[in-house]
PDB file of C-alpha atoms in Angstrom:
ATOM      1  CA  MET A   1       5.458   7.136 -18.448  1.00  0.00           C
ATOM      2  CA  TYR A   2       2.551   4.914 -17.653  1.00  0.00           C
ATOM      3  CA  LEU A   3       1.914   3.274 -14.070  1.00  0.00           C
ATOM      4  CA  GLY A   4       2.879   0.173 -14.794  1.00  0.00           C
ATOM      5  CA  ASP A   5       6.042   1.198 -17.263  1.00  0.00           C
ATOM      6  CA  TYR A   6       6.880   3.045 -14.146  1.00  0.00           C
ATOM      7  CA  LEU A   7       6.979   0.474 -11.911  1.00  0.00           C
ATOM      8  CA  ASP A   8       8.454  -2.362 -14.270  1.00  0.00           C
ATOM      9  CA  THR A   9      11.527   0.074 -14.045  1.00  0.00           C
ATOM     10  CA  PHE A  10      11.674   1.058 -10.320  1.00  0.00           C
ATOM     11  CA  LYS A  11      11.737  -2.666  -9.662  1.00  0.00           C
ATOM     12  CA  THR A  12      14.422  -3.588 -12.250  1.00  0.00           C
ATOM     13  CA  SER A  13      16.182  -0.426 -10.733  1.00  0.00           C
ATOM     14  CA  CYS A  14      15.523  -2.330  -6.720  1.00  0.00           C
ATOM     15  CA  LYS A  15      17.036  -5.712  -8.449  1.00  0.00           C
ATOM     16  CA  GLU A  16      19.983  -3.366  -9.675  1.00  0.00           C
ATOM     17  CA  LEU A  17      21.155  -1.181  -6.194  1.00  0.00           C
ATOM     18  CA  SER A  18      20.127  -4.580  -4.510  1.00  0.00           C
ATOM     19  CA  ASP A  19      22.864  -6.835  -5.929  1.00  0.00           C
ATOM     20  CA  PHE A  20      25.016  -3.632  -5.646  1.00  0.00           C
ATOM     21  CA  ALA A  21      24.377  -3.106  -1.805  1.00  0.00           C
ATOM     22  CA  VAL A  22      24.829  -6.547  -1.474  1.00  0.00           C
ATOM     23  CA  ALA A  23      27.955  -7.154  -3.016  1.00  0.00           C
ATOM     24  CA  ASN A  24      29.679  -4.335  -1.938  1.00  0.00           C
ATOM     25  CA  GLY A  25      28.645  -4.657   1.895  1.00  0.00           C
ATOM     26  CA  VAL A  26      26.671  -1.215   1.745  1.00  0.00           C
ATOM     27  CA  ASP A  27      22.705  -0.207   3.114  1.00  0.00           C
ATOM     28  CA  ILE A  28      20.902   1.950   0.325  1.00  0.00           C
ATOM     29  CA  CYS A  29      17.720   3.526   2.031  1.00  0.00           C
ATOM     30  CA  PHE A  30      14.890   5.497   0.663  1.00  0.00           C
ATOM     31  CA  GLU A  31      13.762   8.787   2.201  1.00  0.00           C
ATOM     32  CA  ASN A  32      10.108   9.818   2.119  1.00  0.00           C
ATOM     33  CA  THR A  33       9.479  12.707   1.277  1.00  0.00           C
ATOM     34  CA  GLU A  34       5.700  13.095  -0.813  1.00  0.00           C
ATOM     35  CA  ALA A  35       4.357  10.200  -1.491  1.00  0.00           C
ATOM     36  CA  PRO A  36       1.651  10.290  -3.685  1.00  0.00           C
ATOM     37  CA  PRO A  37      -0.193   6.435  -4.344  1.00  0.00           C
ATOM     38  CA  TYR A  38       2.421   5.190  -7.117  1.00  0.00           C
ATOM     39  CA  LEU A  39       5.562   6.200  -5.024  1.00  0.00           C
ATOM     40  CA  GLN A  40       4.183   4.204  -1.613  1.00  0.00           C
ATOM     41  CA  ARG A  41       3.659   1.516  -4.252  1.00  0.00           C
ATOM     42  CA  ALA A  42       7.350   2.023  -5.332  1.00  0.00           C
ATOM     43  CA  PHE A  43       8.070   1.353  -1.635  1.00  0.00           C
ATOM     44  CA  GLU A  44       6.629  -1.421  -1.163  1.00  0.00           C
ATOM     45  CA  GLU A  45       9.002  -2.858  -3.779  1.00  0.00           C
ATOM     46  CA  VAL A  46      11.873  -1.327  -1.958  1.00  0.00           C
ATOM     47  CA  VAL A  47      11.200  -3.630   1.594  1.00  0.00           C
ATOM     48  CA  LYS A  48      11.742  -6.783  -1.041  1.00  0.00           C
ATOM     49  CA  HIS A  49      15.004  -6.434  -1.669  1.00  0.00           C
ATOM     50  CA  SER A  50      18.717  -7.334   0.849  1.00  0.00           C
ATOM     51  CA  GLY A  51      19.888  -3.986   1.094  1.00  0.00           C
ATOM     52  CA  LEU A  52      17.256  -1.555   0.393  1.00  0.00           C
ATOM     53  CA  TRP A  53      16.022  -0.162   3.627  1.00  0.00           C
ATOM     54  CA  LEU A  54      13.770   2.875   4.212  1.00  0.00           C
ATOM     55  CA  THR A  55      14.065   5.748   5.553  1.00  0.00           C
ATOM     56  CA  PHE A  56      11.265   7.834   7.768  1.00  0.00           C
ATOM     57  CA  ASP A  57      11.376  11.787   7.917  1.00  0.00           C
ATOM     58  CA  VAL A  58       8.553  12.400  10.218  1.00  0.00           C
ATOM     59  CA  GLY A  59       7.804  15.818   9.320  1.00  0.00           C
ATOM     60  CA  HIS A  60       7.786  15.205   5.712  1.00  0.00           C
ATOM     61  CA  ASP A  61       5.267  13.162   6.500  1.00  0.00           C
ATOM     62  CA  ALA A  62       3.402  15.024   8.593  1.00  0.00           C
ATOM     63  CA  ALA A  63       3.330  17.606   5.542  1.00  0.00           C
ATOM     64  CA  ASP A  64       2.528  14.897   3.306  1.00  0.00           C
ATOM     65  CA  LYS A  65      -0.805  14.507   5.720  1.00  0.00           C
ATOM     66  CA  ALA A  66       1.028  10.827   7.010  1.00  0.00           C
ATOM     67  CA  ARG A  67       0.446   9.090   3.602  1.00  0.00           C
ATOM     68  CA  VAL A  68       3.366   7.036   3.816  1.00  0.00           C
ATOM     69  CA  LYS A  69       3.467   5.858   7.601  1.00  0.00           C
ATOM     70  CA  ASP A  70       1.181   2.657   7.363  1.00  0.00           C
ATOM     71  CA  THR A  71       3.241   1.240   4.077  1.00  0.00           C
ATOM     72  CA  PHE A  72       6.373   2.049   6.214  1.00  0.00           C
ATOM     73  CA  PHE A  73       5.550   0.601   9.467  1.00  0.00           C
ATOM     74  CA  ARG A  74       3.746  -2.257   7.491  1.00  0.00           C
ATOM     75  CA  THR A  75       7.265  -3.546   7.291  1.00  0.00           C
ATOM     76  CA  PRO A  76       9.000  -2.044  10.440  1.00  0.00           C
ATOM     77  CA  THR A  77      11.859  -4.269  10.306  1.00  0.00           C
ATOM     78  CA  LYS A  78      12.700  -2.678   7.198  1.00  0.00           C
ATOM     79  CA  ILE A  79      13.330   1.326   8.573  1.00  0.00           C
ATOM     80  CA  LYS A  80      16.919   1.931   9.260  1.00  0.00           C
ATOM     81  CA  HIS A  81      17.140   4.928   9.850  1.00  0.00           C
ATOM     82  CA  PHE A  82      14.826   7.855  11.443  1.00  0.00           C
ATOM     83  CA  HIS A  83      15.020  11.977  10.557  1.00  0.00           C
ATOM     84  CA  LEU A  84      13.555  13.678  13.711  1.00  0.00           C
ATOM     85  CA  HIS A  85      12.415  16.811  14.028  1.00  0.00           C
ATOM     86  CA  ASP A  86       9.299  18.636  14.360  1.00  0.00           C
ATOM     87  CA  TYR A  87       6.147  20.249  12.187  1.00  0.00           C
ATOM     88  CA  THR A  88       4.758  23.513  12.638  1.00  0.00           C
ATOM     89  CA  ASN A  89       2.262  25.680  10.754  1.00  0.00           C
ATOM     90  CA  GLY A  90       3.479  24.213   7.500  1.00  0.00           C
ATOM     91  CA  LYS A  91       6.816  23.706   8.011  1.00  0.00           C
ATOM     92  CA  ALA A  92       9.103  20.381   9.069  1.00  0.00           C
ATOM     93  CA  HIS A  93      12.524  20.698  10.213  1.00  0.00           C
ATOM     94  CA  GLY A  94      11.460  22.801  13.508  1.00  0.00           C
ATOM     95  CA  GLU A  95      12.987  22.215  16.718  1.00  0.00           C
ATOM     96  CA  ILE A  96      11.843  18.815  18.391  1.00  0.00           C
ATOM     97  CA  GLY A  97       8.927  19.651  21.075  1.00  0.00           C
ATOM     98  CA  THR A  98       7.138  22.364  19.614  1.00  0.00           C
ATOM     99  CA  GLY A  99       5.245  21.106  17.233  1.00  0.00           C
ATOM    100  CA  SER A 100       2.493  18.974  16.611  1.00  0.00           C
ATOM    101  CA  ILE A 101       4.699  15.897  15.757  1.00  0.00           C
ATOM    102  CA  ASP A 102       4.227  12.469  18.594  1.00  0.00           C
ATOM    103  CA  ILE A 103       7.733  12.504  19.174  1.00  0.00           C
ATOM    104  CA  LYS A 104       7.386  10.369  22.323  1.00  0.00           C
ATOM    105  CA  ASN A 105       5.884   7.418  20.110  1.00  0.00           C
ATOM    106  CA  TYR A 106       8.091   8.178  17.501  1.00  0.00           C
ATOM    107  CA  PHE A 107      11.805   7.933  20.038  1.00  0.00           C
ATOM    108  CA  GLN A 108       9.965   5.197  21.525  1.00  0.00           C
ATOM    109  CA  PHE A 109       9.932   3.232  18.066  1.00  0.00           C
ATOM    110  CA  CYS A 110      13.111   4.021  17.649  1.00  0.00           C
ATOM    111  CA  LYS A 111      14.843   3.052  20.423  1.00  0.00           C
ATOM    112  CA  GLU A 112      12.510  -0.499  20.424  1.00  0.00           C
ATOM    113  CA  ASN A 113      14.151  -1.254  17.155  1.00  0.00           C
ATOM    114  CA  ASN A 114      17.395   0.016  17.484  1.00  0.00           C
ATOM    115  CA  LEU A 115      17.132   2.687  14.904  1.00  0.00           C
ATOM    116  CA  SER A 116      19.841   5.580  13.867  1.00  0.00           C
ATOM    117  CA  VAL A 117      18.155   8.933  14.327  1.00  0.00           C
ATOM    118  CA  VAL A 118      19.159  12.249  12.757  1.00  0.00           C
ATOM    119  CA  VAL A 119      17.686  15.643  14.609  1.00  0.00           C
ATOM    120  CA  GLU A 120      16.976  17.302  11.953  1.00  0.00           C
ATOM    121  CA  VAL A 121      16.746  20.885  12.312  1.00  0.00           C
ATOM    122  CA  LYS A 122      17.780  24.224  11.356  1.00  0.00           C
ATOM    123  CA  SER A 123      20.058  25.593  13.752  1.00  0.00           C
ATOM    124  CA  LYS A 124      22.831  24.954  16.570  1.00  0.00           C
ATOM    125  CA  PRO A 125      20.256  26.390  19.264  1.00  0.00           C
ATOM    126  CA  GLU A 126      17.585  24.395  18.051  1.00  0.00           C
ATOM    127  CA  LEU A 127      19.590  21.069  17.960  1.00  0.00           C
ATOM    128  CA  GLN A 128      20.939  21.604  21.980  1.00  0.00           C
ATOM    129  CA  ARG A 129      17.350  22.375  22.667  1.00  0.00           C
ATOM    130  CA  SER A 130      16.029  19.839  20.909  1.00  0.00           C
ATOM    131  CA  VAL A 131      18.456  16.915  22.388  1.00  0.00           C
ATOM    132  CA  GLU A 132      17.459  18.535  25.966  1.00  0.00           C
ATOM    133  CA  PHE A 133      13.487  17.540  25.003  1.00  0.00           C
ATOM    134  CA  LEU A 134      14.724  14.148  23.909  1.00  0.00           C
ATOM    135  CA  MET A 135      16.796  13.597  27.205  1.00  0.00           C
ATOM    136  CA  LYS A 136      13.808  14.154  29.285  1.00  0.00           C
ATOM    137  CA  ILE A 137      11.127  11.915  27.586  1.00  0.00           C
ATOM    138  CA  VAL A 138      13.981   8.780  27.640  1.00  0.00           C
TER     139      VAL A 138
END
């Protein structure tokens, strides 16, 4: 499938999903994982529709060399949800405060924009320590 065909199909799908979301009073969120340029263009289509939103996953973006951050943050009012975790040595979903992600700035962004946040780590002790870290920076 060629890029033009993909984007045309994606636009049609966004319209159908938007109609469904609005008619049923639900929000549909698209989360970043890897974001090659064609997916960045697809995310730009998502923000044009009612009922369609973005979920920004900070660790996935770090793993993808921050390729999608600018695309998402151009329309911060379309970011509905955040997955917050740290990134270390090529691995996402790490305990908050132990890796390379600027957690404080992202958390501040979430507070300023009244976003829902999921702390997405692997174990109960990591979750407890992550919450303790967040409580110290608020």
